[in-house]
């Protein structure tokens, strides 16, 4: 078994990954190998049947466990229900002595969730088909990474944070060792780690962490390296984050990621003298106008509106600008 899994690692690590569409249950390359092994290679004796709560989830897996829901796993739940179990086995290893659960789940979080959900929703007889393997933490990390690269529901931020944790835990803090093990270029790995290292204020400025992209960190990281720019970017991120929380509480549409990115980049730009400072009005990720406060408390607005502009978003951005001016008159 261990040799089979290590053969998978050696082979799949150097094959290009292809992410499945988010709305489709498509087998990953690892799924295909595991299904073939269970059905043809070892037969029924190669798998064991366990209850989902007999295994804890290994903490090195990048999967966001709390993010798994019946809705996000619906097609998998339906498939397992109709087939009477999971055709593709999960991978587990024996847990540490003294643990309250005998197994540790390495690969197959969605399958474990689906069987557990079915157990609590009318199918208590179903069990989780599993293969018991003997892998080191580093091997388990590489195997989980191979599978999760092909999952559309693994966010770039989840993957980046997993890599940030792994580089010290498994590779002694040496990025080049990790890049070689995962068959990534040093630049690819550096960009992912830069995403994981964005300040919490910047991350919280976006409606959800799923909206964050590697390309955003490529634009924001250089701005955050300079002390003067960093302060302005983080201050703006805090304002946006507070606004996002308010919108979420009221059930209103959140500020879209392109607009958040544009506002953060705008905040990093050198500021004009206090008496001449304009406030950029941004919609759809682009600057569409400016508002210039006066010492008397008035506000002059200059807009450039395209024929296909989203008027609801434009009015929302204009309202935010007016509120910002009223709430901080001394800063203008």
XYZ file of C-alpha atoms in Angstrom, residues 256 258-259 262-263 280-289 309-318:
25
model
C -17.031 44.039 -4.885
C -12.348 45.016 -7.872
C -13.564 48.133 -6.075
C -8.846 49.942 -6.574
C -9.539 51.839 -3.350
C -11.699 59.375 -5.660
C -15.052 57.819 -6.527
C -14.527 54.241 -7.700
C -17.090 51.857 -9.175
C -16.583 48.602 -10.997
C -12.889 48.715 -10.182
C -12.316 51.983 -12.050
C -12.169 55.633 -11.039
C -15.304 57.275 -12.382
C -15.012 60.653 -10.761
C -22.743 52.061 -15.934
C -24.346 50.302 -12.973
C -26.347 53.181 -11.510
C -27.081 51.329 -8.271
C -23.374 50.856 -7.597
C -22.623 54.444 -8.656
C -25.191 55.820 -6.219
C -23.895 53.533 -3.482
C -20.322 54.777 -3.997
C -21.517 58.390 -4.062
